[in-house]
Coordinates of C-alpha atoms and ligand atoms in Angstrom, one line a residue:
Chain A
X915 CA -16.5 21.7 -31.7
X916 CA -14.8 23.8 -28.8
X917 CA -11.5 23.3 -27.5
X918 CA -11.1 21.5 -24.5
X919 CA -7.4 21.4 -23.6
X920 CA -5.2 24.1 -24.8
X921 CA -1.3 24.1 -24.2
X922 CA 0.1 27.7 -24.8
X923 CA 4.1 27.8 -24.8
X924 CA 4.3 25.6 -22.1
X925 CA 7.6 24.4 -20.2
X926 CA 8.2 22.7 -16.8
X927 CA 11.2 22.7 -14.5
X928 CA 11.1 20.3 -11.6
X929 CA 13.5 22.1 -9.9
X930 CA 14.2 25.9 -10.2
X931 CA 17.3 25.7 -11.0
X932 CA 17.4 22.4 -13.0
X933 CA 17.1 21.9 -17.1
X934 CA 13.3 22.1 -18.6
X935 CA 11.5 18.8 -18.5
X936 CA 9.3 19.8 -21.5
X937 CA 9.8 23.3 -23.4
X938 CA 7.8 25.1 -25.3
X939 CA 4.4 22.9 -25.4
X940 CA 1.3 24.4 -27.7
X941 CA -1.3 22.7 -29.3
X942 CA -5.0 22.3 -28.8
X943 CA -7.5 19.2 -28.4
X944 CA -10.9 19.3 -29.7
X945 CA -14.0 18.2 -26.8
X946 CA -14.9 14.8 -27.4
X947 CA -11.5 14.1 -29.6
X948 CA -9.3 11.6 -29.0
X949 CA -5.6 12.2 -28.9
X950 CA -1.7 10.5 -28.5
X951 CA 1.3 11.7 -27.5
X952 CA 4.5 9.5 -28.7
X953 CA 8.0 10.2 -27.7
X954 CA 11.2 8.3 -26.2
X955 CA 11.1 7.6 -22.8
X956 CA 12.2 10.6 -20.6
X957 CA 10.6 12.9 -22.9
X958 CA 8.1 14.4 -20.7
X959 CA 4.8 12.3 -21.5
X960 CA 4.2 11.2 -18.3
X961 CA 4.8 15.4 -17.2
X962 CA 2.1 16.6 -19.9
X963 CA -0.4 14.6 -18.7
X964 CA 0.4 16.2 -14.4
X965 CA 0.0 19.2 -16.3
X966 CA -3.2 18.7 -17.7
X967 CA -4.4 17.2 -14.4
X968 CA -3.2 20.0 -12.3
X969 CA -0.8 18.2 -10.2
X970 CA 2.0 20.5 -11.5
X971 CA 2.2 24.0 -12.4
X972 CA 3.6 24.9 -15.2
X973 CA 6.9 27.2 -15.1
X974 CA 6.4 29.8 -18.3
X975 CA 2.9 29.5 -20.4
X976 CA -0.4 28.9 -19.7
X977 CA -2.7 25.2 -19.6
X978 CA -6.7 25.7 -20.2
X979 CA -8.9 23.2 -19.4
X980 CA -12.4 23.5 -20.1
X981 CA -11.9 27.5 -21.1
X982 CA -10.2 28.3 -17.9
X983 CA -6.9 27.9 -16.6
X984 CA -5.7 25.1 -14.3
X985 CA -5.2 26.3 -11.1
X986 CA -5.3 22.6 -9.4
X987 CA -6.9 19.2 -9.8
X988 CA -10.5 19.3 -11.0
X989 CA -12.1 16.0 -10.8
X990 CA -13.2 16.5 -14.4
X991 CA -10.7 14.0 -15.5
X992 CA -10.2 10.2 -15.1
X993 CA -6.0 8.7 -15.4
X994 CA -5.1 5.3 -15.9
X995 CA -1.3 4.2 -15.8
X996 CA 0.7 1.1 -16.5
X997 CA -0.2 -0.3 -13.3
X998 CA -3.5 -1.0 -12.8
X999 CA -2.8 0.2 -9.2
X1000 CA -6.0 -1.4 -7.6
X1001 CA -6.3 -1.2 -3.9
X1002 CA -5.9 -5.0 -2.8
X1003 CA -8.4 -4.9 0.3
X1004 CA -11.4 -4.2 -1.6
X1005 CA -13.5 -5.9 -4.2
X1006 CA -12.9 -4.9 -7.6
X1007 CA -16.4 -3.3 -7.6
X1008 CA -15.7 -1.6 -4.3
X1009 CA -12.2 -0.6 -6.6
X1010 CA -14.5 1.3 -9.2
X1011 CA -16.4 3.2 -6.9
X1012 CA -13.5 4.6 -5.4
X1013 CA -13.8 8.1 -7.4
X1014 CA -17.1 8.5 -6.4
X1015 CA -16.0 8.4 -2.9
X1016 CA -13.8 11.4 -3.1
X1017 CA -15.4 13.6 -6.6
X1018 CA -18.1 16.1 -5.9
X1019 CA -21.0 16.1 -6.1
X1020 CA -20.9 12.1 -5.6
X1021 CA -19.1 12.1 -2.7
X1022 CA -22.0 14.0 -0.8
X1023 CA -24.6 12.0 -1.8
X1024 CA -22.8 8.2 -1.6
X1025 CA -25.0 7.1 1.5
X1026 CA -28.3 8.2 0.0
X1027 CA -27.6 6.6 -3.3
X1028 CA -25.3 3.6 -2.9
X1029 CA -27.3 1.6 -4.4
X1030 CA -27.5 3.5 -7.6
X1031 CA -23.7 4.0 -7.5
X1032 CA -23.4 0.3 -7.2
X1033 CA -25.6 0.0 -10.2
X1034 CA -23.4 2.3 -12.0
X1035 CA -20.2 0.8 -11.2
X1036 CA -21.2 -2.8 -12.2
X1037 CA -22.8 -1.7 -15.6
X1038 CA -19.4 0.2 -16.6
X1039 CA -17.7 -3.3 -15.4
X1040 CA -20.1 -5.3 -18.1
X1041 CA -19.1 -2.6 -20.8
X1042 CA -15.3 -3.5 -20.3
X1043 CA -16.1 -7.4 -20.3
X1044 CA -16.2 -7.6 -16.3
X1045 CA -19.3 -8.8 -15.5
X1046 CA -19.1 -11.4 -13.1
X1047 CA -16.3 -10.4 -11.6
X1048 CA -17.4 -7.4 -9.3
X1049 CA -16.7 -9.5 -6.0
X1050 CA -13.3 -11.1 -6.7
X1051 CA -10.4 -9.3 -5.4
X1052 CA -7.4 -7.8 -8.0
X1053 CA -5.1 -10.8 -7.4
X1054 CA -8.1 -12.9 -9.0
X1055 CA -7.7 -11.0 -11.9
X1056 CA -5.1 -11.7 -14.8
X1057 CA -3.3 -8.4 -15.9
X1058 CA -5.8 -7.4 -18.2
X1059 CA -8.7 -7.7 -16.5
X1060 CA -7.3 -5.6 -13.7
X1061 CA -6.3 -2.8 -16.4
X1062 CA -10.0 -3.0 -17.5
X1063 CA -11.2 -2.4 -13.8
X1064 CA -8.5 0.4 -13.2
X1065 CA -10.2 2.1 -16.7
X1066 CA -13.3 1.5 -15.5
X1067 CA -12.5 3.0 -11.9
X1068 CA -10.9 6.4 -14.6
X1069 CA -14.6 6.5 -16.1
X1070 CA -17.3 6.1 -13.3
X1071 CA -17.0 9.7 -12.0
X1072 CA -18.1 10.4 -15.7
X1073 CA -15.0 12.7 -16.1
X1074 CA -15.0 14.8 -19.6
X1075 CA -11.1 13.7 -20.3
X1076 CA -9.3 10.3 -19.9
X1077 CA -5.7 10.7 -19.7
X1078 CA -3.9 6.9 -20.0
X1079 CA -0.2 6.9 -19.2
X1080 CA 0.8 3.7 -21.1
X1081 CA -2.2 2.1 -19.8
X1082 CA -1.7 -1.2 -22.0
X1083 CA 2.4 -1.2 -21.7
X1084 CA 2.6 -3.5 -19.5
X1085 CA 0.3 -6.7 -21.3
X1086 CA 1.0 -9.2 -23.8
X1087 CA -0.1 -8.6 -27.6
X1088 CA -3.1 -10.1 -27.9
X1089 CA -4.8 -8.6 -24.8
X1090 CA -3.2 -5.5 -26.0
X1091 CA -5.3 -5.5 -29.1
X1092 CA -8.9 -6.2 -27.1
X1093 CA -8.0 -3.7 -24.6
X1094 CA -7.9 -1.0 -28.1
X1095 CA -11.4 -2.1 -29.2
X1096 CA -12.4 -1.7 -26.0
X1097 CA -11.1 1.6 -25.6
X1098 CA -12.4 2.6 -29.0
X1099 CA -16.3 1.3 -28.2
X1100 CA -16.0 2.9 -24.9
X1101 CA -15.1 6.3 -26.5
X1102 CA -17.6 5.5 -29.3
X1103 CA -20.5 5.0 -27.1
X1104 CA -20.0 8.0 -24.3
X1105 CA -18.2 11.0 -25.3
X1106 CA -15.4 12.3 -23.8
X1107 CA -11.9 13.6 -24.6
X1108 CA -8.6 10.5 -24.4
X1109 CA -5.0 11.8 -24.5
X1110 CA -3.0 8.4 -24.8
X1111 CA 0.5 7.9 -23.5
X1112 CA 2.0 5.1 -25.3
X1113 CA 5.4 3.9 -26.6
X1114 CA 3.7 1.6 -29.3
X1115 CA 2.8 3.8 -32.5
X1116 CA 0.1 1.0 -33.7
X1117 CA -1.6 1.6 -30.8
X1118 CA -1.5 5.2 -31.5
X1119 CA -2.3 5.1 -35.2
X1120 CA -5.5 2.8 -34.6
X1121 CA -7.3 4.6 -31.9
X1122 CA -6.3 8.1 -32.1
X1123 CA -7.5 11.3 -34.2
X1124 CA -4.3 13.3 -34.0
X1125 CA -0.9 11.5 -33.1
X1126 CA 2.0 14.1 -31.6
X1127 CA 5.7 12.8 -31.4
X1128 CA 8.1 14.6 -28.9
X1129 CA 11.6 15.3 -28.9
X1130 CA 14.0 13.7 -26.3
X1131 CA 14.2 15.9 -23.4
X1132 CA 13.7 18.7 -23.1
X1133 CA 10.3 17.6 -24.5
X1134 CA 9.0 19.4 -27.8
X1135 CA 5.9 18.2 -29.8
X1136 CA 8.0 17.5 -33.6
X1137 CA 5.2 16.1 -35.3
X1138 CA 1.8 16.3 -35.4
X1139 CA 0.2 13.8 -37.9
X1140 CA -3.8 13.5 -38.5
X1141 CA -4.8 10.0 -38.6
X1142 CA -7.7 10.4 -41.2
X1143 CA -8.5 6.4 -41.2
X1144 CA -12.1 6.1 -41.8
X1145 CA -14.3 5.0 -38.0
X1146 CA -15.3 2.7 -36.8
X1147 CA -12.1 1.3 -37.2
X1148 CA -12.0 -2.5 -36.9
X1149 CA -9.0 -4.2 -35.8
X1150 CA -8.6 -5.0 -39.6
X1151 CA -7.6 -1.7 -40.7
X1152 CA -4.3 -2.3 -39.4
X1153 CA -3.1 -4.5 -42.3
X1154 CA -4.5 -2.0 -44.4
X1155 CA -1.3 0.2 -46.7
X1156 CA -3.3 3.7 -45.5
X1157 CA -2.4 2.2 -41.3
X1158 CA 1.3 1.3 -42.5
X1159 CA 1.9 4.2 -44.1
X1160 CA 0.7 6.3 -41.1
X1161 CA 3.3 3.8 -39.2
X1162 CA 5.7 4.9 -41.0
X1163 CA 5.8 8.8 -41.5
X1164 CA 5.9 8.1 -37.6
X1165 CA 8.3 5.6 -37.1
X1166 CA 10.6 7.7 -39.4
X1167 CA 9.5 10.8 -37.3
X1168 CA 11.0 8.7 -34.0
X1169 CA 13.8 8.0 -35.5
X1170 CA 15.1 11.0 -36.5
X1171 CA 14.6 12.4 -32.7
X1172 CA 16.4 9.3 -31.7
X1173 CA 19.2 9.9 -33.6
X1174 CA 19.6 13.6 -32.9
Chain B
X162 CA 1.0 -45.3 8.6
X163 CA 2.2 -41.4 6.5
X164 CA 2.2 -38.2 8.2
X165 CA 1.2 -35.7 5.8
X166 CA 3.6 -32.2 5.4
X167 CA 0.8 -30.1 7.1
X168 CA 0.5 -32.6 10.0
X169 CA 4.3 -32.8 10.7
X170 CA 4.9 -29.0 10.1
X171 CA 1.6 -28.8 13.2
X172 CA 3.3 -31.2 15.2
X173 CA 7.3 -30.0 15.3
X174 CA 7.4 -27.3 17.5
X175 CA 5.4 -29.9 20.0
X176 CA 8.1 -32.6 19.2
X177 CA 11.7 -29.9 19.4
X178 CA 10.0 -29.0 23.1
X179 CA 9.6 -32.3 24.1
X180 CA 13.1 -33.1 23.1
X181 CA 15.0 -30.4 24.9
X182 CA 13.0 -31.3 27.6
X183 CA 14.0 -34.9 27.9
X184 CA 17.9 -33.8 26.8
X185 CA 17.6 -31.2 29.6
X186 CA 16.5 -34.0 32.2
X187 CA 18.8 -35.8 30.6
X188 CA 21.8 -33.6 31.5
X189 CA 20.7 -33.1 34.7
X190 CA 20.5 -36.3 36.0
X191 CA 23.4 -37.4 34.2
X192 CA 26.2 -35.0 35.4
X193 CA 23.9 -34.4 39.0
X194 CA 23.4 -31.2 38.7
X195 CA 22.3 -29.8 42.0
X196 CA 19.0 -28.1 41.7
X197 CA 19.9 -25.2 43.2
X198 CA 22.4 -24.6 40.3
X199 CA 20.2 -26.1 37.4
X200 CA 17.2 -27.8 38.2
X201 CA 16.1 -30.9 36.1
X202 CA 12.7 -29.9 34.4
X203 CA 10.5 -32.6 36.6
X204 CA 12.0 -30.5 39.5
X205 CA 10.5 -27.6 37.7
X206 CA 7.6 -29.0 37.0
X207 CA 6.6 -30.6 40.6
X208 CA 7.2 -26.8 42.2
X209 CA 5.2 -25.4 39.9
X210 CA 2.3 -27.6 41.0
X211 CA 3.1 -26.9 44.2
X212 CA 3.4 -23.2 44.2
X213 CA 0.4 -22.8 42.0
X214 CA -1.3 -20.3 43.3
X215 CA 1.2 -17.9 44.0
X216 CA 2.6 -18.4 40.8
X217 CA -0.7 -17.3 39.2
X218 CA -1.5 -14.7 41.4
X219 CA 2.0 -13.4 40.9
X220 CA 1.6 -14.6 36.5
X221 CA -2.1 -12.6 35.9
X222 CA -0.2 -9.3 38.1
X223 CA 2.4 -9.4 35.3
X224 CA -0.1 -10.3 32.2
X225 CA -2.7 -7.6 33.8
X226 CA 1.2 -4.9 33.9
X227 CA 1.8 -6.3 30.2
X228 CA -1.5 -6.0 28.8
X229 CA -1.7 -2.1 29.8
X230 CA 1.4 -1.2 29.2
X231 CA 1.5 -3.1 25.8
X232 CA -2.1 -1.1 25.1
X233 CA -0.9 2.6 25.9
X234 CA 2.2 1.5 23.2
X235 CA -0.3 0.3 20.5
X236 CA -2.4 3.8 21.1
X237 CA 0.6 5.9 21.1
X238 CA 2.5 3.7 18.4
X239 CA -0.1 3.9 16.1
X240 CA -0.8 7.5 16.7
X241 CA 3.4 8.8 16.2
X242 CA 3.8 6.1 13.4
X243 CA 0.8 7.8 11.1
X244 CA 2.3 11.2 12.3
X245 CA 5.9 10.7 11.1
X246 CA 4.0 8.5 7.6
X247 CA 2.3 11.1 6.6
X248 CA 4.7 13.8 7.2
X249 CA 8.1 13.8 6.1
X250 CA 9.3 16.6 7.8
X251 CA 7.7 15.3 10.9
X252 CA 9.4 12.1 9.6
X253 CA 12.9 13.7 9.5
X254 CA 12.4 15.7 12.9
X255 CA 11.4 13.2 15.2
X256 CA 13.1 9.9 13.9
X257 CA 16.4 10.2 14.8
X258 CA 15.2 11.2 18.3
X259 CA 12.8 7.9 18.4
X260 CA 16.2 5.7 17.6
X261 CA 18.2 7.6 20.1
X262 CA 15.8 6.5 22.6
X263 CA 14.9 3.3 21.7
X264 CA 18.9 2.5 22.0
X265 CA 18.9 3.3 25.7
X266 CA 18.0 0.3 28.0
X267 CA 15.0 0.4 29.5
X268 CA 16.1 -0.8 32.6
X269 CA 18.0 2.2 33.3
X270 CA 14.8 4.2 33.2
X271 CA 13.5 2.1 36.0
X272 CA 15.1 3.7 39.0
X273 CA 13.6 7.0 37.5
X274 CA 10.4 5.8 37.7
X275 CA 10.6 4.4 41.4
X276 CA 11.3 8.0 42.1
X277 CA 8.8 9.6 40.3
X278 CA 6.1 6.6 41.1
X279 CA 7.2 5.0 43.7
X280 CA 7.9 1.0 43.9
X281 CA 5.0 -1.1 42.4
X282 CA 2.8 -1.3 39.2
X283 CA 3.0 1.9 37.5
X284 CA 6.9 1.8 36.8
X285 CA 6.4 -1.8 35.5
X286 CA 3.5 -0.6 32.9
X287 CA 5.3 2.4 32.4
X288 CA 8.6 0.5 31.1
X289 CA 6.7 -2.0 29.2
X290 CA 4.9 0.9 27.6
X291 CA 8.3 2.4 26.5
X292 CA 10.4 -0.9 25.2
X293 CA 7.1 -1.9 23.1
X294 CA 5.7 1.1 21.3
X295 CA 8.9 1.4 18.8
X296 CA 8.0 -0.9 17.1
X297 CA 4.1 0.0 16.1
X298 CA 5.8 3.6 15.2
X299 CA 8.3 2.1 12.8
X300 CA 5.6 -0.2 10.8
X301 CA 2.8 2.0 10.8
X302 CA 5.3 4.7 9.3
X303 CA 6.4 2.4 6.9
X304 CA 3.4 1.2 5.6
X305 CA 1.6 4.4 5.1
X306 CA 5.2 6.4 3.7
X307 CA 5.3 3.4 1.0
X308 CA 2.6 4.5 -0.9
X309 CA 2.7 4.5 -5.1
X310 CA 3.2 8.0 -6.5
X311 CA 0.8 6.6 -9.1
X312 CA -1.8 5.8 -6.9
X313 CA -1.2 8.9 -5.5
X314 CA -1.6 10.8 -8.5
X315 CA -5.0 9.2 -9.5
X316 CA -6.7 10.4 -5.9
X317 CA -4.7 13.7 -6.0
X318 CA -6.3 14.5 -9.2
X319 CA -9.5 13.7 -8.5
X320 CA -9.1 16.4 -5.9
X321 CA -8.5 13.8 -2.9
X322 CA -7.2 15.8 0.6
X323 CA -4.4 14.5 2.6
X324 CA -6.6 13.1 5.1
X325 CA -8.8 11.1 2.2
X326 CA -5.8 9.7 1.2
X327 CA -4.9 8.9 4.4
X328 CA -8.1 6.9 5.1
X329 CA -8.6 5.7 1.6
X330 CA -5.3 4.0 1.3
X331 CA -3.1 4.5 3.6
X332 CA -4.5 3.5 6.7
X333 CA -6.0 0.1 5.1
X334 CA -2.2 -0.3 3.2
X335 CA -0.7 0.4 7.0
X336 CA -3.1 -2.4 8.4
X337 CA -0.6 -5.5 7.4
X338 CA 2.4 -4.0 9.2
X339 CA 0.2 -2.5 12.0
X340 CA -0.3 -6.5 12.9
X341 CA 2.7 -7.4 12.2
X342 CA 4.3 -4.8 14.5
X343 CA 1.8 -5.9 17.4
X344 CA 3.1 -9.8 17.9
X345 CA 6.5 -8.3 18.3
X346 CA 5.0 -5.7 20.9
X347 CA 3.3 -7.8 23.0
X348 CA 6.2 -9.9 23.6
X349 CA 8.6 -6.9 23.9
X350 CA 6.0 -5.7 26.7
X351 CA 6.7 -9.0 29.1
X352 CA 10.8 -8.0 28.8
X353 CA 9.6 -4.4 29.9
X354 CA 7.0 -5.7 32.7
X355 CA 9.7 -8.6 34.2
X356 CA 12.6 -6.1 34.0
X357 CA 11.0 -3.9 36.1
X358 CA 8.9 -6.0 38.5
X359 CA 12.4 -7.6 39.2
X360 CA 14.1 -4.0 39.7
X361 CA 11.4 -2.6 41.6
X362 CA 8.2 -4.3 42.5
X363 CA 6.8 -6.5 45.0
X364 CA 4.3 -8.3 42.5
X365 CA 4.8 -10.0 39.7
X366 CA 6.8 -12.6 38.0
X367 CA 9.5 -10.7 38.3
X368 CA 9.6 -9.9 41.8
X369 CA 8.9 -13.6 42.4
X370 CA 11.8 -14.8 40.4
X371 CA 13.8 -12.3 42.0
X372 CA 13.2 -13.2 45.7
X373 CA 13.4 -17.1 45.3
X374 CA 16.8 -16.5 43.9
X375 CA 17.6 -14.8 46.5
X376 CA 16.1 -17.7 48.7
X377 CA 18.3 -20.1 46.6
X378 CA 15.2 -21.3 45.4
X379 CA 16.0 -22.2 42.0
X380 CA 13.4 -24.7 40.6
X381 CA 10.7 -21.6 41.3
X382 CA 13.4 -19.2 39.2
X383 CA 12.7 -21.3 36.3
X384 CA 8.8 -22.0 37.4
X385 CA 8.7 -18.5 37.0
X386 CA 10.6 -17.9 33.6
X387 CA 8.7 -20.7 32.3
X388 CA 5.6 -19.0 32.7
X389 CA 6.8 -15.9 31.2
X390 CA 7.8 -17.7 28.5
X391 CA 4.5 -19.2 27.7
X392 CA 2.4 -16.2 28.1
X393 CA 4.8 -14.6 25.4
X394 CA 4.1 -17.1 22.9
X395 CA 0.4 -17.5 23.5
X396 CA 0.6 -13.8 23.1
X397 CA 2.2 -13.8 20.5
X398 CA 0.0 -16.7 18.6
X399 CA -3.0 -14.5 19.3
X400 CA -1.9 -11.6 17.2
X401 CA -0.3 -13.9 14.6
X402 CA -4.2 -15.1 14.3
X403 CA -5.5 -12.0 14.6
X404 CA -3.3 -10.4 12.0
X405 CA -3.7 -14.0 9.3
X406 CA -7.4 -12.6 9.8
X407 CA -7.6 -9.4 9.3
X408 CA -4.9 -8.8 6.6
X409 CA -5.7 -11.9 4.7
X410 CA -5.5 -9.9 1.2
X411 CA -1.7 -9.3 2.2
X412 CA -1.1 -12.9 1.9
X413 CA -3.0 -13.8 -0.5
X414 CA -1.9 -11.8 -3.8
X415 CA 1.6 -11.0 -4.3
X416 CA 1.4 -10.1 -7.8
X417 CA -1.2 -7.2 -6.9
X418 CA 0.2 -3.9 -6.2
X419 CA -0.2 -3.5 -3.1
Ligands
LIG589 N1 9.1 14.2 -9.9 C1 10.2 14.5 -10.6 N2 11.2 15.3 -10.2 C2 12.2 15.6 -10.9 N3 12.4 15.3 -12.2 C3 11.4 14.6 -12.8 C4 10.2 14.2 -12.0 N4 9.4 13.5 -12.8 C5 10.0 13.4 -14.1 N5 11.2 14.1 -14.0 C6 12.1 14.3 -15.2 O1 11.3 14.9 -16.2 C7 11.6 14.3 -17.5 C8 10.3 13.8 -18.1 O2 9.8 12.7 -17.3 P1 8.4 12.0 -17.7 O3 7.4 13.0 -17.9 O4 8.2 11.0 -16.6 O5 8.8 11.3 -19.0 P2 8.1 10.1 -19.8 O6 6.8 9.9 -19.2 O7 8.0 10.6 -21.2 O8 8.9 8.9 -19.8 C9 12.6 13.2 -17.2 O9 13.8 13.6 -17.6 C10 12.6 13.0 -15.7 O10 13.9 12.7 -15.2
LIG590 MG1 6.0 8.2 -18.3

C-alpha cells in the first residue's frame, strides 16, 4: 500500500511570535488505513487535522497528501466534529448533499444529475441507519442521528480521507458504541483513509489500526502503538484481555504526559 | 363556560385597549376635561368619522411616504449589513461611523433636506429612509458574522469560496434576523415620515396633526395620532407573520445548531 498522508517535522505557530501549537510532527498513514490520534485537550488534535485539510500552513516542515504537498483545501477529504453542525433550514437529505454543491466535478454537473445525487445521498443515509428520515429537519433528530447525517454529509463527495474531530464526544454510551460499528462497516465496505480525534482510548483501540498519543502542548506524537486485534472486530472484542491490554499501555502512556 | 389559555392570550390585547379606552372616557368626563386640552375618546372617535376623508387622503400620503422610505432602508440595510458581516475590516471601518449617525436625531436632518428638496414628499421618504435602515444593517451583520468556525471549516475544506459560503449559510442563517430587523423598521419609518411631514410638508398625517393644533383642533390631533398608531401595528403584525412564515425552522428547534 502507498502512503497517503505524510507529516515531515511539522510544527505550527498561530501567531508569529507566539509558542508552537504542535512541534515537531512526523509519521505516515497508509491509503485506505485507518488511524487515531489521542492526547489531552489543548494538545494540538484539533490543529493536525487543519493541517491535513489545508486550512493552515504549517510553520517549519512539510504535509503530503496524496504524494504532493498541501498547498490549500482539496476536496479530497470529508471532516466531521463534535457538533453535528447541520444547517437547520434544510432537510437532512438536502444536509447531505451539501458537498456536492460546492466539490468539483459535482458541483458542475448538480442540475443535470440531481436526481442521481439524490439517489446517492439517501442510499448513504440507509447505510448509517437513516432511512426514512431524509425529509425531517435536524431538530427531529436525536443527537445521534444527527451525527450519523453530519458523517454521511463527510462521505457523499466520496472523499479519499475522513478526518473526525471527536465526532462521538458529545453522545451518551450506548449510542457511542453503534456509532463505532457503524463507523467500522462504513470503512469496511468503501475504502478510504479515517484519522480519528477522540478523548476516549476505547474508542480508539476498537476501530483504529495505529493509535498515536501526543504530548501536552506544544503537541508531540509520544506513542505510537499498533492495534493488531484481529477484523472484523465485533463489539465483543472489547472485553477481550488482548483490548484491555492495549487500554492500558495507552492509558499509562496518558498518564505519564499528564503528569509531566 | 372556560376560556382556554390560547383564547384569553388572543383576546387580551383586545380587552387592555378597551379598558384604557373606557378609563380614558372615564377621566375625561369625570374631571371635564375640555377637549381642546384632552379630548374624551368618543370625541375622537365622532371627528374621525366626520373628517374621514381627509384623514385618509392625508393617512395613505403618509403609508404611501413610509412604505418607500421603509423599502430603500430594507435594500440598503440589507446590502451594508452583509457588507460589514462578511467583512471584518469593513466591519471595524464603517461601524462606529453607522452608530455615530444613527445617534443624531433625525429631525435635525429635516431642515437640510427642505433645502436640498424643497418642502413636501421627498424629505419625508428621505428621513424615514435614514431612522429605519440601522436597524436591517445591525441584524443582517449579526446573523451572517455569527457563523460556527466549525461549520466554517467543513465548507472551507471542501474548497468552498467566500461568496459560497455566503449563500450556502450565511445568507439563509441571516434570514431569522433579517425579519426580525424589518417589524422594527417599518414602525421606525412612520416616526421618520410623521416627524418630517410635521416639520416640513403639506401632506400627510403629520402635516394634518400639525395644522389642527394649530387650529386648536385637538380631537383631529389625536384622530390623527390614532391612525398612526394603528398603521404601525398592522405593520408591524404583517412582518411578524411574514417572518413566523418564512423562518419557521428558527422557532422550531432550539437544540439544533443553528
Ligand atoms: N485559531 C487559533 N488561534 C490561536 N491559537 C489557537 C487556535 N486554535 C488553537 N489554538 C491553540 O493551539 C493549541 C492546540 O489547539 P487544538 O488543536 O484545538 O487542541 P485540541 O484539539 O487537541 O484540543 C491550543 O493551545 C490552542 O490554544
Ligand atoms: Mg480539538
Amino acid at each position: 500500500m502507498s502512503t497517503f498522508v505524510e507529516f515531515e517535522n511539522v510544527s505550527l505557530r498561530y501567531d508569529d511570535a507566539g509558542p508552537k501549537a504542535i512541534e515537531d510532527i512526523s509519521f505516515k498513514v497508509e491509503e485506505g488505513a485507518f488511524i487515531s490520534v489521542v492526547g489531552p485537550s489543548g494538545c494540538g488534535k484539533s490543529t493536525l487535522m487543519k493541517l491535513v485539510s489545508g486550512l493552515k500552513e504549517p510553520s517549519d516542515g512539510y504535509v503530503y497528501v496524496n504524494g504532493r504537498q498541501v498547498g490549500g483545501p482539496l476536496g479530497i477529504v470529508g471532516m466531521a466534529f463534535q457538533a453535528a453542525n447541520l444547517l437547520p433550514w434544510r432537510t437532512t437529505l438536502d444536509n447531505v448533499m451539501l458537498p456536492l454543491e460546492i466539490v468539483e466535478p459535482w458541483r458542475s454537473a448538480r442540475k443535470a444529475r440531481r436526481a442521481e445525487y439524490e439517489e446517492m445521498a439517501r442510499a448513504q443515509l440507509a447505510r448509517v441507519g437513516l432511512a426514512g428520515f431524509e425529509d425531517k429537519f435536524p431538530w427531529e433528530l436525536s443527537g445521534g442521528m444527527q451525527q450519523r447525517a453530519s458523517i454521511c454529509r463527510a462521505l457523499i463527495h466520496k472523499p479519499r480521507l475522513l478526518m473526525l474531530d471527536e465526532p462521538f464526544g458529545a453522545l451518551d454510551a450506548f449510542t457511542r458504541e453503534e456509532l463505532w460499528c457503524m463507523l467500522r462497516d462504513l470503512w469496511q465496505q468503501q475504502p478510504f483513509t479515517v484519522i480519528l480525534v477522540t478523548h476516549d482510548l476505547r474508542e480508539a483501540v476498537f476501530l483504529a489500526d495505529t493509535v498515536y498519543v501526543m504530548s501536552k502542548r506544544p503537541g508531540r506524537i509520544l506513542v505510537q502503538r499498533e492495534i493488531d486485534l484481529p477484523r472484523p472486530r465485533d463489539l465483543d472484542v472489547t472485553y477481550t484481555d488482548a483490548f484491555a491490554s492495549h487500554v492500558h499501555v495507552l492509558r499509562e502512556a496518558i498518564g505519564r504526559v499528564r503528569e509531566s | 363556560m372556560r376560556l382556554s389559555p390560547k383564547l384569553i392570550s388572543r383576546l387580551a390585547p383586545w380587552l387592555l385597549t378597551g379598558f384604557l379606552l373606557v378609563c380614558w372616557q372615564a377621566v375625561c368626563e369625570g374631571f371635564e376635561i375640555k377637549p381642546f386640552l384632552f379630548p374624551a375618546p368618543s370625541l375622537v372617535f365622532k371627528t374621525g368619522i366626520e373628517m374621514f376623508e381627509p384623514i385618509m387622503t392625508h393617512a395613505f400620503h403618509t403609508f404611501f411616504t413610509t412604505l418607500v422610505g421603509f423599502a430603500v432602508a430594507v435594500a440598503v440595510g440589507a446590502v451594508l449589513g452583509a457588507l460589514l458581516g462578511s467583512s471584518p475590516v469593513i466591519y471595524k471601518a464603517l461601524y462606529p461611523m453607522l452608530v455615530g449617525f444613527n445617534s443624531v436625531p433625525k429631525v435635525a436632518f429635516v431642515p437640510v433636506l427642505v433645502v436640498w428638496f424643497g418642502i413636501g414628499t421627498i424629505p419625508a421618504i428621505i428621513t424615514a429612509f435614514l431612522i429605519s435602515f440601522f436597524p436591517v444593517v445591525v441584524n443582517v451583520a449579526t446573523g451572517l458574522a455569527t457563523l460556527e468556525p466549525e461549520l466554517e471549516d467543513v465548507l472551507r475544506s471542501l474548497g468552498a469560496s467566500r461568496l459560497d459560503i455566503l449563500r450556502k449559510v450565511g445568507l439563509p442563517r441571516a434570514m431569522p434576523y433579517f425579519f426580525a430587523s424589518l417589524k422594527v423598521a417599518v414602525t421606525l419609518a412612520f416616526v421618520g415620515s410623521v416627524i418630517s411631514e410635521t416639520v416640513a410638508s403639506n401632506l400627510g398625517i403629520g402635516y394634518l396633526m400639525m395644522s389642527a393644533s394649530s387650529s386648536m383642533n385637538m380631537p383631529l390631533v389625536f384622530a390623527g395620532l390614532i391612525v398612526i398608531g394603528a398603521m404601525g401595528v398592522v405593520m408591524y403584525e404583517l412582518f411578524a407573520w411574514l417572518e413566523r412564515r418564512l423562518t419557521k425552522w428558527a422557532n422550531r428547534g432550539q437544540n439544533a445548531a443553528i
